[in-house]
Amino acid sequence: VPNLARLALAWDAAKMDILLMLADPQSATGHSGGTDFLMSPDGALRRSKGDPAGLIYAGAAIVHPRLFKDAPAGPHSLNAYFDAAITAGRLYGMVMHGHWITVGTPDAIP
């Protein structure tokens, strides 16, 4: 099953505000930063604070539309939503299958 289909199948609006696709840093190319999240056995996420055992946010997410009800009109970071969902116990993750390649900078392209 493709990763985006797996993400859709894993979505549970009753317990999640946000579901993130995550990559294992050991299965990643071009990622020069630390990790983003630690995942509990039930999939709940918390910030990794640089813990090397953490996972990397792979850029795909399902976000419940209600979170954007009072969102500012201009550009803003999703990190505030991630943190609010962590506080509420409603941020979850799914580790993707396969190799993840980040191309955030030209130097990251192999």
PDB file of C-alpha atoms in Angstrom, residues 6-108:
ATOM      1  CA  ARG A   6      -1.515   4.221   4.431  1.00  0.00           C
ATOM      2  CA  LEU A   7      -1.691   7.711   5.963  1.00  0.00           C
ATOM      3  CA  ALA A   8      -5.329   8.065   4.890  1.00  0.00           C
ATOM      4  CA  LEU A   9      -6.175   4.616   6.283  1.00  0.00           C
ATOM      5  CA  ALA A  10      -4.490   5.449   9.609  1.00  0.00           C
ATOM      6  CA  TRP A  11      -6.473   8.686  10.081  1.00  0.00           C
ATOM      7  CA  ASP A  12      -8.834   8.626  13.089  1.00  0.00           C
ATOM      8  CA  ALA A  13     -10.641  11.953  13.525  1.00  0.00           C
ATOM      9  CA  ALA A  14     -12.018  10.805  16.881  1.00  0.00           C
ATOM     10  CA  LYS A  15      -8.552  10.872  18.458  1.00  0.00           C
ATOM     11  CA  MET A  16      -6.385  12.897  16.057  1.00  0.00           C
ATOM     12  CA  ASP A  17      -6.178  16.550  15.110  1.00  0.00           C
ATOM     13  CA  ILE A  18      -3.080  15.929  12.997  1.00  0.00           C
ATOM     14  CA  LEU A  19      -1.469  12.800  11.558  1.00  0.00           C
ATOM     15  CA  LEU A  20       2.080  13.205  10.237  1.00  0.00           C
ATOM     16  CA  MET A  21       4.067  11.000   7.908  1.00  0.00           C
ATOM     17  CA  LEU A  22       7.490  10.409   9.448  1.00  0.00           C
ATOM     18  CA  ALA A  23      10.775   9.008   8.181  1.00  0.00           C
ATOM     19  CA  ASP A  24      13.451   7.092  10.042  1.00  0.00           C
ATOM     20  CA  PRO A  25      16.702   9.090   9.770  1.00  0.00           C
ATOM     21  CA  GLN A  26      18.506   5.812   8.981  1.00  0.00           C
ATOM     22  CA  SER A  27      16.368   5.565   5.816  1.00  0.00           C
ATOM     23  CA  ALA A  28      16.901   9.154   4.693  1.00  0.00           C
ATOM     24  CA  THR A  29      19.197  10.875   2.214  1.00  0.00           C
ATOM     25  CA  GLY A  30      20.044  14.574   2.291  1.00  0.00           C
ATOM     26  CA  HIS A  31      18.791  15.272   5.799  1.00  0.00           C
ATOM     27  CA  SER A  32      21.401  17.236   7.718  1.00  0.00           C
ATOM     28  CA  GLY A  33      19.308  18.322  10.703  1.00  0.00           C
ATOM     29  CA  GLY A  34      18.296  16.516  13.838  1.00  0.00           C
ATOM     30  CA  THR A  35      15.099  14.639  14.473  1.00  0.00           C
ATOM     31  CA  ASP A  36      11.653  16.148  14.980  1.00  0.00           C
ATOM     32  CA  PHE A  37       9.459  13.782  16.982  1.00  0.00           C
ATOM     33  CA  LEU A  38       9.481  10.791  19.299  1.00  0.00           C
ATOM     34  CA  MET A  39       6.612   8.351  18.819  1.00  0.00           C
ATOM     35  CA  SER A  40       4.951   6.271  21.530  1.00  0.00           C
ATOM     36  CA  PRO A  41       3.758   2.717  20.745  1.00  0.00           C
ATOM     37  CA  ASP A  42       0.220   4.004  20.046  1.00  0.00           C
ATOM     38  CA  GLY A  43       1.548   6.535  17.514  1.00  0.00           C
ATOM     39  CA  ALA A  44       1.219   9.647  19.701  1.00  0.00           C
ATOM     40  CA  LEU A  45       3.992  12.167  19.093  1.00  0.00           C
ATOM     41  CA  ARG A  46       6.023  14.554  21.198  1.00  0.00           C
ATOM     42  CA  ARG A  47       8.962  16.782  20.239  1.00  0.00           C
ATOM     43  CA  SER A  48      12.261  14.913  20.127  1.00  0.00           C
ATOM     44  CA  LYS A  49      14.341  17.914  21.230  1.00  0.00           C
ATOM     45  CA  GLY A  50      17.218  16.531  19.169  1.00  0.00           C
ATOM     46  CA  ASP A  51      17.039  12.977  20.537  1.00  0.00           C
ATOM     47  CA  PRO A  52      18.819  10.835  17.919  1.00  0.00           C
ATOM     48  CA  ALA A  53      16.203   8.109  18.488  1.00  0.00           C
ATOM     49  CA  GLY A  54      13.578  10.434  16.998  1.00  0.00           C
ATOM     50  CA  LEU A  55      11.949  10.548  13.592  1.00  0.00           C
ATOM     51  CA  ILE A  56      11.885  13.160  10.819  1.00  0.00           C
ATOM     52  CA  TYR A  57       8.703  14.865   9.599  1.00  0.00           C
ATOM     53  CA  ALA A  58       8.479  13.810   5.943  1.00  0.00           C
ATOM     54  CA  GLY A  59       6.250  16.679   4.808  1.00  0.00           C
ATOM     55  CA  ALA A  60       2.905  14.901   4.413  1.00  0.00           C
ATOM     56  CA  ALA A  61       0.099  15.335   6.924  1.00  0.00           C
ATOM     57  CA  ILE A  62      -3.620  15.090   7.446  1.00  0.00           C
ATOM     58  CA  VAL A  63      -4.865  18.075   9.440  1.00  0.00           C
ATOM     59  CA  HIS A  64      -8.432  18.389  10.666  1.00  0.00           C
ATOM     60  CA  PRO A  65      -9.951  21.524   9.047  1.00  0.00           C
ATOM     61  CA  ARG A  66     -11.276  22.794  12.393  1.00  0.00           C
ATOM     62  CA  LEU A  67      -7.716  23.709  13.355  1.00  0.00           C
ATOM     63  CA  PHE A  68      -7.700  26.448  10.715  1.00  0.00           C
ATOM     64  CA  LYS A  69     -10.955  28.085  11.837  1.00  0.00           C
ATOM     65  CA  ASP A  70      -9.202  31.117  13.367  1.00  0.00           C
ATOM     66  CA  ALA A  71      -5.954  30.891  11.414  1.00  0.00           C
ATOM     67  CA  PRO A  72      -4.249  34.088  10.270  1.00  0.00           C
ATOM     68  CA  ALA A  73      -4.747  34.979   6.618  1.00  0.00           C
ATOM     69  CA  GLY A  74      -1.042  35.216   5.778  1.00  0.00           C
ATOM     70  CA  PRO A  75       1.693  32.625   5.694  1.00  0.00           C
ATOM     71  CA  HIS A  76       2.457  30.964   9.012  1.00  0.00           C
ATOM     72  CA  SER A  77       4.134  27.837  10.340  1.00  0.00           C
ATOM     73  CA  LEU A  78       2.344  24.564  10.990  1.00  0.00           C
ATOM     74  CA  ASN A  79       4.563  24.132  14.057  1.00  0.00           C
ATOM     75  CA  ALA A  80       2.098  26.068  16.235  1.00  0.00           C
ATOM     76  CA  TYR A  81      -0.610  23.568  15.238  1.00  0.00           C
ATOM     77  CA  PHE A  82       1.731  20.643  15.932  1.00  0.00           C
ATOM     78  CA  ASP A  83       2.503  21.999  19.405  1.00  0.00           C
ATOM     79  CA  ALA A  84      -1.175  22.635  20.206  1.00  0.00           C
ATOM     80  CA  ALA A  85      -2.011  19.087  19.110  1.00  0.00           C
ATOM     81  CA  ILE A  86       0.797  17.704  21.307  1.00  0.00           C
ATOM     82  CA  THR A  87      -0.596  19.633  24.286  1.00  0.00           C
ATOM     83  CA  ALA A  88      -4.069  18.237  23.557  1.00  0.00           C
ATOM     84  CA  GLY A  89      -2.707  14.688  23.104  1.00  0.00           C
ATOM     85  CA  ARG A  90      -3.950  14.706  19.502  1.00  0.00           C
ATOM     86  CA  LEU A  91      -0.757  14.698  17.380  1.00  0.00           C
ATOM     87  CA  TYR A  92      -0.028  11.286  15.872  1.00  0.00           C
ATOM     88  CA  GLY A  93       2.431   9.882  13.397  1.00  0.00           C
ATOM     89  CA  MET A  94       2.960   7.045  10.972  1.00  0.00           C
ATOM     90  CA  VAL A  95       6.415   5.912   9.846  1.00  0.00           C
ATOM     91  CA  MET A  96       6.616   5.708   6.076  1.00  0.00           C
ATOM     92  CA  HIS A  97       7.843   2.627   4.241  1.00  0.00           C
ATOM     93  CA  GLY A  98      10.833   3.065   1.970  1.00  0.00           C
ATOM     94  CA  HIS A  99      13.637   5.577   1.596  1.00  0.00           C
ATOM     95  CA  TRP A 100      13.074   9.295   2.160  1.00  0.00           C
ATOM     96  CA  ILE A 101      15.045  11.939   0.251  1.00  0.00           C
ATOM     97  CA  THR A 102      14.947  15.548   1.338  1.00  0.00           C
ATOM     98  CA  VAL A 103      15.736  18.241  -1.201  1.00  0.00           C
ATOM     99  CA  GLY A 104      15.385  21.248   1.096  1.00  0.00           C
ATOM    100  CA  THR A 105      18.599  22.721  -0.285  1.00  0.00           C
ATOM    101  CA  PRO A 106      20.483  22.212  -3.559  1.00  0.00           C
ATOM    102  CA  ASP A 107      23.343  20.600  -1.594  1.00  0.00           C
ATOM    103  CA  ALA A 108      20.961  17.885  -0.382  1.00  0.00           C
TER     104      ALA A 108
END
